[in-house]
XYZ file of C-alpha atoms in Angstrom:
262
model
C -8.266 9.672 2.563
C -7.370 8.833 6.148
C -3.598 8.511 6.263
C -1.474 9.587 9.215
C 2.249 9.501 8.471
C 5.176 10.151 10.764
C 8.637 10.340 9.233
C 11.856 9.286 10.920
C 14.528 11.891 11.571
C 17.298 10.501 9.385
C 16.926 7.872 6.702
C 19.256 4.912 7.010
C 20.687 5.558 10.462
C 19.502 4.492 13.947
C 18.653 7.856 15.453
C 15.466 9.417 16.772
C 13.600 10.911 19.674
C 14.315 7.994 21.982
C 17.921 7.383 20.892
C 19.672 4.414 22.470
C 16.789 3.882 24.899
C 14.384 3.003 22.094
C 16.918 0.821 20.323
C 17.264 -1.274 23.455
C 13.596 -1.156 24.467
C 12.263 -2.918 21.355
C 12.931 -6.355 19.885
C 12.026 -7.630 16.445
C 11.138 -11.264 15.785
C 11.235 -12.247 12.113
C 11.550 -15.279 9.877
C 14.970 -16.419 8.642
C 14.853 -19.524 6.447
C 11.629 -20.580 8.123
C 12.924 -20.047 11.665
C 11.691 -17.232 13.904
C 14.651 -15.171 15.116
C 14.406 -12.503 17.804
C 16.905 -9.653 18.017
C 17.074 -6.161 19.431
C 15.875 -3.307 17.248
C 19.431 -1.929 17.285
C 20.865 -5.094 15.749
C 18.105 -5.864 13.247
C 16.738 -2.567 11.899
C 18.764 -2.847 8.668
C 17.378 -6.270 7.687
C 15.755 -6.364 4.210
C 12.285 -6.847 5.674
C 10.698 -6.359 2.261
C 11.960 -9.881 1.439
C 10.979 -11.793 4.592
C 8.110 -14.242 5.002
C 5.079 -13.341 7.142
C 5.617 -14.157 10.811
C 2.162 -15.688 11.183
C -0.598 -17.151 9.071
C -3.341 -14.932 7.710
C -6.665 -15.518 9.376
C -10.211 -14.243 9.559
C -13.061 -14.882 11.928
C -16.777 -15.409 11.508
C -18.860 -12.222 11.856
C -15.734 -10.038 11.563
C -15.167 -7.322 8.960
C -12.016 -9.069 7.794
C -11.463 -11.512 4.997
C -8.020 -13.021 4.388
C -6.565 -13.465 0.936
C -3.651 -12.914 -1.410
C -3.263 -9.926 -3.703
C -1.077 -10.194 -6.795
C 1.114 -7.084 -6.749
C 2.340 -5.872 -10.136
C 5.113 -4.033 -8.250
C 6.410 -7.082 -6.387
C 5.378 -9.540 -9.132
C 4.203 -11.883 -6.430
C 1.302 -12.362 -4.044
C 1.088 -10.328 -0.831
C -1.240 -11.370 1.982
C -4.012 -9.354 3.606
C -6.545 -9.984 6.379
C -9.345 -7.543 5.530
C -10.842 -5.715 2.580
C -9.352 -2.541 4.044
C -5.877 -4.074 3.987
C -6.518 -5.283 0.422
C -7.467 -1.734 -0.604
C -4.258 -0.414 0.946
C -2.261 -2.999 -1.033
C -3.926 -1.779 -4.232
C -2.941 1.801 -3.427
C 0.626 0.769 -2.564
C 0.788 -1.164 -5.832
C -0.186 1.990 -7.724
C 2.264 4.263 -5.884
C 5.314 4.905 -8.135
C 7.522 5.436 -5.052
C 6.909 1.885 -3.818
C 9.310 -0.809 -5.023
C 8.562 -3.640 -2.556
C 5.943 -4.660 0.020
C 5.918 -7.448 2.601
C 2.971 -8.283 4.847
C 3.328 -8.977 8.578
C 7.131 -8.768 8.383
C 7.940 -9.073 12.103
C 6.691 -9.099 15.658
C 7.561 -5.927 17.531
C 8.154 -6.703 21.225
C 8.298 -4.199 24.093
C 7.353 -3.736 27.750
C 4.809 -1.016 28.509
C 5.842 -0.661 32.157
C 3.224 -3.117 33.315
C 3.396 -6.089 31.009
C 5.051 -7.486 27.913
C 3.447 -6.443 24.620
C 3.822 -7.390 20.994
C 2.394 -6.210 17.693
C 2.679 -7.294 14.066
C 2.575 -4.359 11.624
C 0.524 -4.996 8.521
C 3.115 -4.001 5.909
C 6.772 -3.179 5.464
C 7.226 -0.944 2.416
C 10.477 -0.147 0.625
C 10.533 3.096 -1.343
C 12.522 3.862 -4.480
C 14.957 6.133 -2.617
C 15.749 3.401 -0.083
C 13.506 4.669 2.716
C 11.427 2.226 4.736
C 7.817 2.682 5.785
C 5.766 0.643 8.223
C 2.033 0.681 7.447
C -0.711 -0.307 9.877
C -4.266 -0.413 8.531
C -7.284 0.187 10.743
C -10.467 2.220 10.298
C -10.575 5.106 12.769
C -13.944 4.054 14.186
C -12.550 0.578 14.906
C -9.575 1.792 16.937
C -9.528 0.752 20.584
C -7.115 1.713 23.339
C -4.914 -1.347 22.912
C -4.574 -0.707 19.179
C -3.719 2.959 19.714
C -1.058 1.975 22.230
C 0.379 -0.563 19.792
C 0.468 1.991 16.984
C 2.097 4.562 19.286
C 4.789 2.061 20.265
C 5.365 1.137 16.631
C 5.726 4.812 15.733
C 8.311 5.274 18.511
C 10.322 2.300 17.257
C 10.172 3.568 13.677
C 11.396 7.030 14.608
C 14.351 5.507 16.439
C 15.654 3.899 13.252
C 14.615 6.473 10.667
C 11.619 4.595 9.282
C 8.325 6.229 8.448
C 5.221 5.017 10.231
C 1.804 5.281 8.591
C -1.571 4.551 10.096
C -3.923 4.130 7.130
C -7.677 4.316 7.591
C -10.539 4.067 5.121
C -9.766 5.606 1.714
C -12.170 8.079 0.119
C -14.926 5.797 -1.259
C -15.375 7.229 -4.777
C -11.625 7.373 -5.355
C -11.196 3.811 -4.120
C -14.057 2.530 -6.273
C -12.370 4.003 -9.359
C -8.969 2.585 -8.431
C -10.534 -0.843 -7.818
C -11.759 -0.753 -11.409
C -8.355 0.275 -12.743
C -6.395 -2.325 -10.787
C -7.854 -5.028 -13.026
C -5.612 -3.563 -15.724
C -2.454 -3.248 -13.622
C -0.413 -5.944 -15.352
C 2.104 -4.792 -17.948
C 0.458 -6.857 -20.678
C -2.590 -4.585 -20.493
C -0.415 -1.711 -21.713
C 0.225 -3.378 -25.061
C 0.386 -2.941 -28.001
C 2.857 -0.112 -27.382
C 1.673 1.633 -30.552
C -1.828 1.911 -29.048
C -0.431 3.310 -25.811
C 1.632 5.893 -27.681
C -1.369 6.926 -29.754
C -3.531 7.321 -26.622
C -0.935 9.584 -25.019
C -0.932 11.673 -28.176
C -4.736 11.875 -28.520
C -5.251 12.920 -24.901
C -2.723 15.742 -24.944
C -5.891 17.782 -25.205
C -8.538 16.772 -22.617
C -11.248 14.593 -24.104
C -14.001 12.244 -23.031
C -12.799 8.714 -22.345
C -15.067 7.019 -24.876
C -14.516 9.538 -27.665
C -10.746 9.497 -27.258
C -10.592 5.713 -27.309
C -12.645 5.691 -30.519
C -10.127 7.976 -32.236
C -7.360 5.472 -31.579
C -9.052 2.337 -32.901
C -11.261 -0.588 -31.966
C -12.388 0.150 -28.415
C -12.233 -3.565 -27.481
C -8.486 -3.335 -28.019
C -7.968 0.263 -26.949
C -9.855 0.457 -23.633
C -7.692 -2.045 -21.692
C -4.611 -0.043 -22.714
C -6.322 3.205 -21.733
C -7.244 1.826 -18.296
C -3.676 0.587 -17.800
C -2.360 4.070 -18.548
C -4.844 5.530 -16.045
C -3.656 2.972 -13.483
C -0.004 3.859 -14.056
C -0.648 7.607 -14.037
C 0.534 8.185 -17.605
C -3.061 9.303 -18.283
C -5.020 11.322 -15.740
C -8.694 11.658 -14.825
C -10.665 13.003 -11.874
C -10.948 9.876 -9.743
C -12.443 11.702 -6.752
C -15.278 13.785 -8.155
C -17.372 10.868 -9.422
C -17.302 7.334 -10.764
C -15.645 7.001 -14.151
C -17.982 6.835 -17.119
C -17.806 7.119 -20.881
C -17.803 10.922 -20.761
C -15.132 11.248 -18.062
C -12.460 13.752 -19.023
C -9.030 12.195 -19.611
C -5.727 13.923 -20.302
C -2.063 13.029 -20.662
C 0.112 13.499 -17.582
C 2.210 16.639 -17.917
C 0.076 18.243 -20.623
C -0.858 21.879 -20.062
C -4.438 22.944 -20.464
C -6.989 25.251 -18.913
C -9.827 23.502 -17.130
């Protein structure tokens, strides 16, 4: 999976490789009560950007690879915008990541001067992690990167390091893995994990690795059991090999944390 991540030096404090120079060199423009406000990076880095509105409308263009839409995030319990299938896939993966507690799309404009002209860039996502860290995520397939995009991502990475944020450039995910996760995300809502008694029984049955179909049959009516099983695979409470091949009835499933010899 193509992910390139660069961590800030100190979480929660404005320090980094460019120090005060970077804090003064970048501005952030973001929405406050429907009004676009522009401030220096130094004076705005601690804003709760996971709760802001997008700074521009989502759009797509004829003959492009993109397609705009809204993804319902079970983490945020709200819709988050995207402008391409690749961005939608990244939202699915963020939604499944247990470290992620909040996501906002297109949270601000980053402004800077490259020595020749004024530049600006809107990162795709601002992500808040469970330990309080912040991560900026830009999504672009590697074979679709041009010089201007690379420069924008480099500038964004510099700004992130100055304030202790992580910066992640996310490319195309591994296709088999993503196909499996796309199936599981249909069962991401909490209601799919009920009845609780079925979920508990599944965790018990799969303490020893077993085929998906056979294990579900031991628990009860598969029409009732399978949605719960898929929810547990989505959440990570149950595990399966999501990379080696597409899931099927014979796919081996086991309970997270169980010890067994493959």
